[in-house]
Coordinates of C-alpha atoms in Angstrom, one line a residue:
M1 CA 104.8 129.1 128.8
K2 CA 104.3 128.6 125.1
N3 CA 104.5 125.0 123.8
A4 CA 106.3 125.4 120.4
I5 CA 105.6 121.8 119.4
A6 CA 101.8 122.1 120.1
E7 CA 101.7 125.4 118.1
R8 CA 103.4 123.7 115.1
I9 CA 100.8 120.9 115.3
Q10 CA 98.0 123.5 115.6
D11 CA 99.3 125.3 112.5
F12 CA 99.4 122.1 110.6
L13 CA 95.9 121.0 111.6
R14 CA 94.4 124.4 110.8
K15 CA 95.2 123.8 107.1
F16 CA 92.8 120.8 106.8
H17 CA 89.2 119.9 107.3
P18 CA 87.6 119.6 109.8
F19 CA 90.1 121.3 112.0
K20 CA 89.8 124.6 110.1
S21 CA 86.3 124.8 111.5
I22 CA 87.5 124.7 115.1
N23 CA 88.4 127.9 117.0
D24 CA 92.0 128.5 117.9
E25 CA 91.6 127.9 121.6
N26 CA 90.1 124.5 121.2
L27 CA 92.5 123.6 118.4
L28 CA 95.4 124.4 120.6
E29 CA 94.0 122.2 123.3
I30 CA 93.7 119.3 120.9
A31 CA 97.3 119.9 119.7
R32 CA 98.7 119.9 123.2
N33 CA 97.3 116.3 123.7
V34 CA 98.4 114.9 120.3
T35 CA 100.9 112.0 120.4
V36 CA 103.4 112.1 117.5
L37 CA 104.0 108.6 116.0
Y38 CA 106.9 107.7 113.7
L39 CA 106.4 104.7 111.4
E40 CA 109.0 103.0 109.3
K41 CA 107.9 101.7 105.9
N42 CA 105.6 98.7 106.3
D43 CA 104.9 99.4 110.0
Y44 CA 101.3 98.8 110.9
L45 CA 99.2 101.5 112.6
F46 CA 96.5 98.9 113.2
K47 CA 95.3 95.6 111.6
V48 CA 92.1 93.9 110.7
N49 CA 90.3 92.7 113.8
D50 CA 92.5 94.7 116.2
G51 CA 90.6 96.2 119.1
T52 CA 89.9 99.9 118.5
H53 CA 92.4 102.5 119.9
D54 CA 91.6 105.4 122.1
S55 CA 92.7 107.8 119.3
F56 CA 92.1 108.5 115.7
Y57 CA 94.9 109.6 113.3
V58 CA 95.9 112.4 111.0
V59 CA 98.8 111.8 108.5
A60 CA 101.4 114.6 109.0
S61 CA 103.8 113.3 106.3
G62 CA 104.3 110.2 104.3
A63 CA 101.5 107.8 103.2
I64 CA 99.4 105.2 105.0
G65 CA 97.7 102.5 102.9
L66 CA 94.3 101.1 103.9
S67 CA 93.8 97.5 102.9
I68 CA 91.8 94.4 103.4
T69 CA 93.0 90.8 103.4
S70 CA 91.7 88.5 100.6
D71 CA 93.1 85.1 100.1
S72 CA 96.2 85.9 102.3
D73 CA 97.0 89.0 100.1
D74 CA 96.5 92.6 101.1
V75 CA 94.2 94.4 98.7
L76 CA 94.8 98.1 98.8
I77 CA 91.6 100.1 98.7
D78 CA 92.7 103.6 99.8
K79 CA 95.8 105.6 100.5
C80 CA 96.0 108.5 103.0
D81 CA 98.3 111.3 102.3
E82 CA 99.2 114.5 104.2
G83 CA 96.2 115.9 106.1
D84 CA 94.0 112.8 105.6
I85 CA 92.1 111.3 108.6
L86 CA 92.0 107.6 109.3
G87 CA 91.0 105.3 112.1
L88 CA 87.7 106.9 112.9
R89 CA 86.0 103.6 113.8
P90 CA 86.3 104.0 117.6
F91 CA 84.7 107.5 117.3
F92 CA 81.5 106.0 115.9
A93 CA 81.6 102.2 116.6
K94 CA 82.9 99.8 119.2
D95 CA 83.7 96.8 117.1
N96 CA 87.2 95.9 115.8
Y97 CA 88.9 97.5 112.9
L98 CA 87.8 96.2 109.5
M99 CA 91.0 97.3 107.6
N100 CA 94.8 97.3 107.9
A101 CA 96.6 100.6 108.1
K102 CA 100.2 100.2 107.0
A103 CA 102.9 102.8 106.2
R104 CA 103.8 102.8 102.5
E105 CA 106.9 104.9 103.3
E106 CA 108.4 106.6 106.3
S107 CA 105.5 108.5 107.9
I108 CA 104.7 110.7 110.8
V109 CA 101.2 110.4 112.2
Y110 CA 99.4 112.5 114.8
A111 CA 97.3 110.5 117.2
I112 CA 94.4 112.6 118.5
P113 CA 92.7 111.3 121.8
I114 CA 89.0 110.8 121.3
D115 CA 88.2 111.7 124.9
I116 CA 89.8 115.2 124.3
F117 CA 88.4 115.7 120.8
K118 CA 84.8 114.5 121.3
P119 CA 83.6 117.2 123.8
I120 CA 85.1 120.0 121.7
V121 CA 83.4 119.0 118.5
I122 CA 80.2 117.4 119.7
K123 CA 78.4 120.7 119.4
N124 CA 80.1 121.7 116.1
T125 CA 77.7 120.5 113.4
K126 CA 80.1 121.1 110.5
V127 CA 82.9 119.0 112.1
L128 CA 80.5 116.2 113.0
E129 CA 79.2 116.0 109.5
F130 CA 82.7 116.0 108.0
L131 CA 83.7 113.2 110.4
L132 CA 80.7 111.1 109.6
Q133 CA 81.3 111.5 105.8
S134 CA 85.0 110.6 106.3
F135 CA 84.1 107.5 108.3
A136 CA 81.6 106.5 105.6
S137 CA 84.1 107.1 102.7
N138 CA 86.8 105.1 104.5
T139 CA 84.7 102.1 105.1
R140 CA 82.0 102.2 102.5
N141 CA 81.6 102.8 98.7
P142 CA 78.6 105.2 98.5
L143 CA 79.0 105.7 94.8
D144 CA 78.6 102.0 94.0
K145 CA 74.9 101.8 93.1
K146 CA 75.0 98.1 92.7
N147 CA 76.4 97.5 96.2
K148 CA 75.2 100.7 97.9
G149 CA 75.7 100.7 101.6
K150 CA 78.0 97.6 101.6
L151 CA 81.4 97.7 103.2
L152 CA 84.3 98.0 100.7
S153 CA 85.6 94.8 102.3
E154 CA 82.5 93.1 101.2
N155 CA 82.5 94.1 97.6
V156 CA 86.0 94.9 96.3
I157 CA 86.1 91.4 94.9
Y158 CA 84.1 91.0 91.7
D159 CA 81.0 88.9 91.8
D160 CA 81.6 85.5 90.5
N161 CA 78.6 85.1 88.2
S162 CA 79.6 82.0 86.3
S163 CA 76.4 82.0 84.2
E164 CA 77.4 85.4 82.8
I165 CA 81.2 84.9 82.3
Q166 CA 81.3 81.2 81.4
Y167 CA 82.4 82.0 77.9
Y168 CA 85.5 83.6 79.1
Q169 CA 86.5 80.9 81.6
P170 CA 89.2 78.4 80.6
I171 CA 87.7 75.6 78.5
H172 CA 87.7 72.0 79.8
Y173 CA 89.7 69.8 77.5
T174 CA 90.7 66.2 77.2
K175 CA 93.9 65.8 79.1
N176 CA 96.6 63.2 78.4
P177 CA 95.2 62.5 74.9
V178 CA 96.0 59.4 72.9
T179 CA 98.9 60.0 70.5
A180 CA 100.7 58.3 67.7
S181 CA 104.1 58.7 66.0
T182 CA 104.7 59.8 62.4
L183 CA 105.8 56.4 61.3
D184 CA 103.0 54.4 62.8
I185 CA 100.8 52.5 60.3
T186 CA 97.4 54.0 59.6
R187 CA 95.6 50.6 60.0
Y188 CA 96.6 50.3 63.6
V189 CA 96.1 53.9 64.5
A190 CA 92.5 53.7 63.0
Q191 CA 91.9 50.5 65.1
T192 CA 93.1 52.4 68.2
M193 CA 90.7 55.3 67.5
S194 CA 87.9 52.9 67.0
S195 CA 88.5 51.0 70.3
K196 CA 89.0 54.2 72.2
K197 CA 85.9 55.7 70.6
I198 CA 87.8 58.9 69.7
G199 CA 87.5 61.0 66.5
S200 CA 91.1 62.3 66.4
I201 CA 94.6 61.6 67.5
I202 CA 97.6 63.9 67.9
I203 CA 100.7 62.9 66.0
H204 CA 104.0 63.6 67.6
E205 CA 107.7 63.5 66.9
N206 CA 110.0 63.3 69.9
K207 CA 106.9 64.1 72.0
L208 CA 106.3 67.4 70.2
P209 CA 103.1 67.8 68.2
V210 CA 103.6 67.8 64.4
G211 CA 100.1 66.9 63.1
I212 CA 96.7 65.5 63.8
L213 CA 94.7 62.6 62.3
T214 CA 90.9 62.8 62.3
D215 CA 87.9 60.8 61.1
K216 CA 87.8 63.2 58.1
D217 CA 91.3 62.3 57.1
L218 CA 90.5 58.6 57.1
R219 CA 87.3 59.2 55.0
S220 CA 88.9 61.5 52.5
K221 CA 92.3 59.8 52.1
I222 CA 91.9 56.2 53.0
A223 CA 88.3 55.3 52.3
T224 CA 88.5 56.9 48.8
G225 CA 91.6 54.9 47.9
L226 CA 94.0 57.8 47.6
F227 CA 96.4 56.1 50.1
P228 CA 96.6 52.4 51.1
I229 CA 95.6 51.6 54.7
D230 CA 99.1 50.4 55.4
T231 CA 100.7 53.7 54.7
T232 CA 102.5 55.6 57.5
I233 CA 100.6 58.3 59.4
N234 CA 102.9 61.2 58.2
K235 CA 101.5 60.7 54.7
I236 CA 97.9 61.4 55.5
M237 CA 97.9 63.5 58.7
S238 CA 96.9 67.1 58.7
S239 CA 99.9 69.3 59.4
P240 CA 100.7 71.5 61.2
V241 CA 98.4 71.1 64.1
I242 CA 97.2 74.4 65.7
T243 CA 98.5 74.7 69.2
V244 CA 97.2 76.7 72.1
A245 CA 98.0 77.3 75.8
E246 CA 96.3 75.5 78.7
N247 CA 94.4 78.4 80.0
I248 CA 92.6 79.3 76.8
S249 CA 89.0 80.4 77.2
I250 CA 86.0 79.0 75.5
V251 CA 85.6 82.1 73.2
E252 CA 89.3 82.2 72.3
A253 CA 89.2 78.4 71.4
Q254 CA 86.3 78.9 69.1
L255 CA 87.9 82.0 67.5
M256 CA 91.1 80.0 66.9
M257 CA 89.2 77.2 65.2
L258 CA 87.3 79.6 63.0
K259 CA 90.4 81.6 62.2
H260 CA 92.4 78.5 61.1
N261 CA 89.4 76.5 59.7
V262 CA 90.1 73.5 61.9
G263 CA 88.0 71.3 64.2
H264 CA 90.6 70.5 66.8
L265 CA 93.3 72.3 68.8
C266 CA 96.3 70.8 70.5
V267 CA 96.9 72.0 74.0
T268 CA 100.6 72.3 74.9
K269 CA 102.5 73.5 78.0
D270 CA 103.4 77.0 76.6
G271 CA 101.0 77.2 73.7
T272 CA 103.6 76.4 70.9
N273 CA 104.5 73.3 69.0
L274 CA 107.9 73.3 70.7
S275 CA 106.6 72.1 74.1
E276 CA 105.0 69.0 75.6
I277 CA 101.4 67.9 74.6
K278 CA 98.9 68.4 77.4
G279 CA 95.6 67.8 75.8
I280 CA 93.2 68.3 72.9
I281 CA 90.1 70.5 72.3
S282 CA 87.4 69.5 69.8
E283 CA 84.5 71.4 68.4
H284 CA 82.3 69.2 70.5
D285 CA 84.0 70.5 73.6
I286 CA 83.0 74.0 72.6
V287 CA 79.4 73.1 71.7
V288 CA 79.0 71.5 75.1
A289 CA 80.6 74.5 76.9
Q290 CA 78.4 77.1 75.3
A291 CA 75.6 77.8 73.0
N292 CA 76.3 81.3 71.7
N293 CA 79.3 83.7 71.9
P294 CA 81.4 86.2 69.9
G295 CA 82.3 83.4 67.4
V296 CA 79.0 84.3 65.8
L297 CA 80.4 87.7 64.9
L298 CA 83.4 86.0 63.3
R299 CA 81.1 83.9 61.1
Q300 CA 79.1 87.0 60.2
T301 CA 82.3 88.8 59.2
R302 CA 83.3 86.0 56.9
R303 CA 79.9 86.3 55.2
A304 CA 79.9 90.1 55.0
Q305 CA 79.1 91.2 51.4
N306 CA 79.9 94.9 51.7
T307 CA 81.2 97.7 53.8
E308 CA 77.9 98.3 55.5
D309 CA 77.8 94.7 56.7
L310 CA 81.3 95.2 58.2
R311 CA 80.2 98.4 59.8
N312 CA 77.3 96.8 61.5
I313 CA 79.5 94.0 62.8
R314 CA 82.0 96.5 64.3
Q315 CA 79.2 98.2 66.1
K316 CA 78.2 94.9 67.6
V317 CA 81.9 94.5 68.7
T318 CA 81.6 97.8 70.6
D319 CA 78.5 96.4 72.3
L320 CA 80.4 93.2 73.1
I321 CA 83.2 95.3 74.7
Q322 CA 80.7 97.3 76.8
N323 CA 78.8 94.1 77.9
S324 CA 82.1 92.5 78.8
I325 CA 83.2 95.5 80.8
D326 CA 79.9 95.6 82.6
K327 CA 80.3 91.9 83.6
N328 CA 83.8 92.4 84.9
I329 CA 85.3 90.2 82.2
P330 CA 89.1 90.4 82.6
I331 CA 90.4 93.1 80.1
Y332 CA 93.1 90.7 78.8
H333 CA 90.4 88.3 77.5
I334 CA 88.5 91.3 75.9
C335 CA 91.7 92.4 74.1
S336 CA 92.3 89.0 72.8
I337 CA 88.8 88.5 71.4
V338 CA 88.4 92.0 70.0
G339 CA 91.9 91.8 68.4
E340 CA 90.8 88.7 66.5
L341 CA 87.6 90.3 65.4
N342 CA 89.4 93.4 64.3
I343 CA 91.7 91.2 62.2
A344 CA 88.8 89.4 60.7
I345 CA 87.1 92.6 59.7
T346 CA 90.3 93.9 58.1
K347 CA 90.8 90.6 56.3
R348 CA 87.3 90.6 54.9
A349 CA 87.8 94.3 53.8
I350 CA 90.9 93.1 51.9
E351 CA 89.0 90.3 50.2
Q352 CA 86.2 92.6 49.2
A353 CA 88.8 95.1 47.8
I354 CA 90.5 92.3 45.7
E355 CA 87.0 91.4 44.3
K356 CA 86.4 95.0 43.4
M357 CA 89.8 95.3 41.7
G358 CA 88.7 92.4 39.4
I359 CA 92.3 91.3 39.0
P360 CA 94.1 88.9 41.4
P361 CA 97.2 90.3 43.1
P362 CA 100.2 90.2 40.7
T363 CA 102.5 88.7 43.4
Q364 CA 102.5 87.5 47.0
F365 CA 101.9 90.1 49.6
T366 CA 101.1 90.5 53.3
W367 CA 99.0 93.1 55.1
L368 CA 100.2 94.1 58.6
N369 CA 98.5 95.9 61.4
I370 CA 100.9 98.1 63.3
G371 CA 100.9 100.2 66.5
S372 CA 98.0 99.5 68.9
Q373 CA 96.3 97.3 66.3
G374 CA 99.5 95.3 65.9
R375 CA 99.6 94.8 69.7
K376 CA 95.9 93.8 69.8
E377 CA 95.2 96.6 72.2
Q378 CA 92.8 98.6 70.2
L379 CA 89.5 98.3 71.9
L380 CA 88.1 101.7 71.0
L381 CA 87.5 102.9 67.5
T382 CA 90.7 104.9 67.1
D383 CA 92.7 105.5 63.9
Q384 CA 94.0 102.8 61.7
D385 CA 97.7 102.0 61.3
N386 CA 98.8 99.4 58.7
A387 CA 101.4 98.5 56.2
L388 CA 101.8 96.3 53.1
V389 CA 104.7 94.1 52.1
F390 CA 104.9 92.6 48.6
E391 CA 107.4 90.1 47.1
D392 CA 110.5 91.4 45.3
V393 CA 109.9 91.8 41.6
S394 CA 112.0 92.8 38.6
D395 CA 112.6 96.4 37.9
E396 CA 110.5 96.2 34.8
R397 CA 107.4 95.1 36.8
Y398 CA 108.0 97.2 39.9
D399 CA 105.9 100.3 39.0
E400 CA 103.0 98.2 37.8
V401 CA 103.0 95.9 40.8
K402 CA 103.3 98.7 43.3
N403 CA 100.5 100.7 41.7
Y404 CA 98.3 97.7 42.0
F405 CA 98.9 97.4 45.7
L406 CA 98.6 101.1 46.3
T407 CA 95.2 101.1 44.6
L408 CA 94.2 98.0 46.6
A409 CA 95.4 99.6 49.8
E410 CA 93.4 102.8 49.1
I411 CA 90.2 100.8 48.7
V412 CA 90.9 98.9 51.9
T413 CA 91.7 101.9 54.0
K414 CA 88.6 103.8 52.7
K415 CA 86.5 100.7 53.6
L416 CA 87.9 100.6 57.1
N417 CA 87.3 104.3 57.5
K418 CA 83.6 103.8 56.6
V419 CA 83.5 100.8 59.1
G420 CA 84.6 103.2 61.8
Y421 CA 88.4 103.1 61.9
E422 CA 89.5 106.7 61.2
F423 CA 92.3 107.5 58.8
C424 CA 95.7 107.9 60.5
P425 CA 96.4 111.6 60.9
A426 CA 100.1 110.9 60.1
N427 CA 99.1 108.8 57.1
M428 CA 100.8 105.7 58.4
M429 CA 98.7 103.5 56.2
A430 CA 99.4 101.0 53.4
S431 CA 97.9 103.5 50.9
N432 CA 100.9 105.7 51.5
P433 CA 103.8 104.8 49.1
L434 CA 106.2 105.0 52.0
W435 CA 104.4 102.1 53.8
C436 CA 103.7 100.0 50.7
R437 CA 107.0 98.4 49.7
T438 CA 108.8 95.2 48.7
V439 CA 110.2 92.9 51.3
S440 CA 113.7 94.0 50.5
E441 CA 112.7 97.7 50.7
W442 CA 111.2 97.0 54.1
K443 CA 114.3 95.2 55.3
N444 CA 116.4 98.1 54.2
Q445 CA 114.1 100.5 55.9
F446 CA 114.3 98.7 59.2
Y447 CA 118.1 98.5 58.8
N448 CA 118.3 102.2 58.5
W449 CA 116.0 102.9 61.4
I450 CA 118.1 100.6 63.6
H451 CA 121.6 101.8 62.5
S452 CA 120.7 105.5 62.2
P453 CA 118.2 105.7 65.1
G454 CA 117.9 109.5 65.4
E455 CA 114.6 111.1 66.6
K456 CA 112.6 110.1 63.5
G457 CA 114.0 106.6 63.4
I458 CA 113.0 106.0 67.0
L459 CA 109.6 107.3 66.4
M460 CA 109.1 104.9 63.5
C461 CA 110.5 102.1 65.7
T462 CA 107.9 102.7 68.4
I463 CA 105.1 102.2 65.8
F464 CA 106.5 99.8 63.2
F465 CA 108.2 97.4 65.6
D466 CA 104.7 96.4 66.9
Y467 CA 103.1 94.5 64.0
D468 CA 100.7 91.7 63.5
F469 CA 99.9 89.5 60.5
V470 CA 96.5 90.0 59.0
Y471 CA 96.4 88.6 55.4
G472 CA 98.6 87.1 52.7
D473 CA 101.9 85.4 52.8
E474 CA 103.1 85.3 56.4
N475 CA 106.7 84.4 55.4
L476 CA 107.2 87.9 54.2
M477 CA 106.5 89.2 57.7
H478 CA 108.9 86.5 59.1
A479 CA 111.7 87.8 56.8
I480 CA 111.3 91.3 58.3
T481 CA 111.4 89.9 61.8
D482 CA 114.6 88.0 61.0
T483 CA 116.2 91.3 59.9
I484 CA 115.1 93.1 63.0
L485 CA 116.4 90.5 65.4
K486 CA 119.7 90.2 63.5
E487 CA 120.4 94.0 63.3
T488 CA 119.3 94.7 66.9
Y489 CA 121.3 92.0 68.5
D490 CA 123.8 93.6 70.9
N491 CA 123.3 96.9 69.2
Q492 CA 124.2 99.2 72.1
L493 CA 123.7 102.5 70.2
F494 CA 120.2 101.5 69.1
Y495 CA 119.2 100.4 72.6
A496 CA 120.6 103.6 74.1
Y497 CA 118.3 105.7 71.8
L498 CA 115.3 103.4 72.3
G499 CA 115.9 103.3 76.0
A500 CA 116.1 107.1 76.2
N501 CA 112.8 107.3 74.4
A502 CA 111.3 104.8 76.9
L503 CA 112.3 107.1 79.8
E504 CA 110.8 110.3 78.4
N505 CA 107.6 109.9 80.4
P506 CA 108.4 109.3 84.1
V507 CA 105.8 108.6 86.7
P508 CA 103.0 111.2 86.2
L509 CA 102.8 112.6 89.7
G510 CA 104.0 115.9 91.0
F511 CA 106.1 116.6 94.1
F512 CA 103.0 116.4 96.3
R513 CA 101.7 113.3 94.6
Q514 CA 99.2 115.3 92.6
F515 CA 98.3 114.1 89.1
L516 CA 100.2 115.8 86.3
V517 CA 97.4 117.2 84.0
E518 CA 97.2 119.2 80.8
N519 CA 97.9 122.9 81.5
D520 CA 96.1 124.4 78.5
G521 CA 94.2 123.7 75.3
E522 CA 91.1 121.8 74.7
H523 CA 91.9 119.2 77.3
K524 CA 93.0 121.5 80.1
D525 CA 93.0 120.0 83.6
T526 CA 92.4 116.4 82.3
F527 CA 94.8 113.5 82.6
D528 CA 96.4 112.1 79.5
I529 CA 96.3 108.4 80.3
K530 CA 97.7 107.4 77.0
S531 CA 101.0 109.4 76.9
R532 CA 101.5 109.7 80.7
A533 CA 100.7 106.2 81.8
L534 CA 100.1 103.6 79.0
L535 CA 103.0 104.6 76.7
P536 CA 105.7 104.4 79.3
L537 CA 104.7 100.7 80.0
I538 CA 104.3 99.9 76.3
D539 CA 107.7 101.4 75.4
A540 CA 109.4 99.6 78.3
A541 CA 108.0 96.3 77.3
R542 CA 109.0 96.8 73.7
I543 CA 112.7 97.5 74.4
L544 CA 113.0 94.7 76.9
I545 CA 111.4 92.0 74.8
L546 CA 113.4 93.1 71.7
S547 CA 116.7 93.0 73.6
S548 CA 115.8 89.5 74.8
G549 CA 115.5 88.3 71.2
I550 CA 112.0 87.1 71.6
R551 CA 109.9 87.0 68.4
N552 CA 106.2 87.2 67.7
I553 CA 105.1 88.5 71.1
N554 CA 103.7 92.0 70.4
N555 CA 101.0 92.4 73.1
T556 CA 102.2 94.5 76.0
A557 CA 100.7 92.3 78.7
L558 CA 102.0 89.1 77.1
R559 CA 105.5 90.7 76.8
Y560 CA 105.6 91.4 80.5
A561 CA 104.4 87.8 81.2
K562 CA 107.2 86.4 79.0
L563 CA 109.8 88.7 80.6
A564 CA 108.7 87.5 84.1
E565 CA 109.2 84.0 82.9
I566 CA 112.7 84.5 81.4
E567 CA 113.9 86.9 84.1
P568 CA 112.7 85.5 87.5
Q569 CA 114.9 88.0 89.4
N570 CA 112.6 90.8 88.0
A571 CA 109.4 88.8 87.9
V572 CA 107.7 90.9 90.7
V573 CA 108.3 94.1 88.7
Y574 CA 107.1 92.6 85.4
N575 CA 104.0 91.1 86.9
S576 CA 103.2 94.5 88.5
C577 CA 103.7 96.1 85.1
E578 CA 101.3 93.6 83.4
E579 CA 98.6 94.2 86.0
A580 CA 99.0 98.0 85.9
F581 CA 98.9 98.1 82.1
L582 CA 95.7 96.1 82.0
E583 CA 94.0 98.2 84.6
L584 CA 95.1 101.5 82.9
L585 CA 93.8 100.1 79.6
K586 CA 90.5 99.4 81.3
F587 CA 90.3 102.9 82.6
R588 CA 90.8 104.3 79.1
T589 CA 88.3 101.9 77.6
E590 CA 85.6 102.8 80.1
E591 CA 86.2 106.5 79.5
G592 CA 86.0 106.0 75.7
L593 CA 82.8 104.0 75.9
L594 CA 81.2 106.5 78.3
Y595 CA 81.9 109.5 76.2
N596 CA 82.1 107.9 72.7
S597 CA 85.7 109.1 72.4
D598 CA 89.2 107.6 72.2
G599 CA 89.3 107.6 76.0
R600 CA 92.7 109.3 76.1
Y601 CA 91.8 112.2 78.5
L602 CA 90.4 111.4 81.9
N603 CA 88.3 114.0 83.8
L604 CA 89.7 113.4 87.3
K605 CA 86.9 115.3 88.9
E606 CA 84.5 112.5 87.9
L607 CA 86.6 109.7 89.3
T608 CA 85.9 108.3 92.8
K609 CA 88.6 108.5 95.4
L610 CA 89.0 104.7 95.1
D611 CA 89.6 105.1 91.3
K612 CA 92.2 107.8 91.9
V613 CA 94.0 105.5 94.4
K614 CA 94.0 102.7 91.8
L615 CA 95.4 105.0 89.2
K616 CA 98.3 106.2 91.5
N617 CA 99.1 102.6 92.5
D618 CA 99.4 101.8 88.8
F619 CA 102.1 104.4 88.4
Q620 CA 104.7 102.8 90.7
P621 CA 105.5 99.9 88.2
I622 CA 106.4 102.6 85.6
N623 CA 109.2 103.8 87.9
D624 CA 110.4 100.3 88.7
V625 CA 110.6 99.1 85.1
Q626 CA 112.3 102.4 84.0
E627 CA 115.0 101.7 86.7
I628 CA 115.6 98.3 85.1
I629 CA 116.0 100.0 81.7
K630 CA 118.4 102.6 83.1
N631 CA 120.6 100.0 84.6
R632 CA 120.5 97.5 81.8
F633 CA 121.3 99.9 79.0
K634 CA 123.5 102.2 81.1
L635 CA 121.3 105.2 80.5
T636 CA 122.1 107.2 83.7
Y637 CA 124.4 109.6 81.8
F638 CA 122.9 109.2 78.4
T639 CA 119.6 110.6 79.5

């Protein structure tokens, strides 16, 4: 009598290696002895340290995740889909399982008894070789040259080489610093500094930092007789004090000091001057912590005399990125540091251009980086996107002033092009009259984009709503920010358009969980990590942070971190989005460094199975955050 179930199992197994190398008679015998297992989502097939089973397994449907336990958390290192084999340890070894196997969704698994399978395949060289390779790939990382032969469970956690990554570790700072109030008398504050043997003291008002008093202030303002020693502190303190968050790294601290030309930083709970004082960082703290770091590049940038100097510095920045990647420095720290260096290079290019003009700017202006530069996410040498805002002037002066800034912008953008930042193909640069405007013109432009969103308006919003101050009068930028927040407040039509745009790129996997790749053209069969994976997360973060009325947070990872803070009910999703975005950005950066490209198109054939699993895991947060957008902005029918 025929066994219909066994024949269906036989037909299924025949489609996959190594079963397609087994003759029909033996394969049917195997199928007759298969046990069919049904697993609910999150059910375990086996766990770390479980005794080995008398069967190995083939996934018939669903997905089984293989993970190890690290610091009480499951770290996913592989995912088995339809036809994949797992649990081969009892076939080759007698010790306990080294991984967890857990259903990531409802799954059906075929359990194949080893006692039945072994005699049939023991003489089949092809099958044995396949099983050995499968066993190795499921428990080892043969492509990892540094850790060749080690179990994945031994090397999935990055080496903690503190001597190599010390510069990127959080800096040790003085906690609970001595403080004084604005109305304290200088004489007594100076006596306190002397008795405590400290060179600075934070000045507060209602426990919030408003300034700092240093030995330099006492020398230049009191010792010289400019102010009497009995004057109040608020008359001689340096204000405002530069504030930073508690977890700032050594490199970031030095870059902040160099950027703002200060010798001290005030550490606050959230990094702003609107939260409680936690400590103080001095130049001495940095000198003690390190001897040499990317701050040297910042100094070299300030001294650069010409375009060639800037080009050489940017090449060193590329080397810095590669070295940091090689040392497994967190990508967030790399973005932060490179973002500051990119700003410094642009700023110096502007200063050189003004010197070349021979005439000082006729009015106040500000230079903005927009797009990926505005988000401080431009690690690779891609194209430049920038804009210029200048003060409102009379009609009689308008043409003369605008022509000056257009000429200035053309010099700057040409310099940046020679440095290595390509011209924007869409000409979204300050040298374009459309993007070199007065502050009132810019406010009107944003008003029109917001109230007449349309396709073009939304495209502009996705670029120009991500901006960062580079040079000039920062108040001009704040005026534009004020307009954006005012006009977008509770603007349902605008958010419907922006939300629909954010949903245009769903999770980039096909029905059978295959990657969606380019179908034709120069990049045929490659994966567009920018448009299919990074942009959905970038667009989602933008609309959510904008609708929350949060200003001056433009970086995608920081946006998700802030969203997790203000929306604890969605914190799990936002934290996952932050992690996924940073890992995807690392994938793109590594691709670009390897092939000296913009890293946009990944050749999937050159990725390891582990890397492919990581990529697919990074796609789930896209779906989760897009569901939040659909529900929040009622886009089910709109889209």
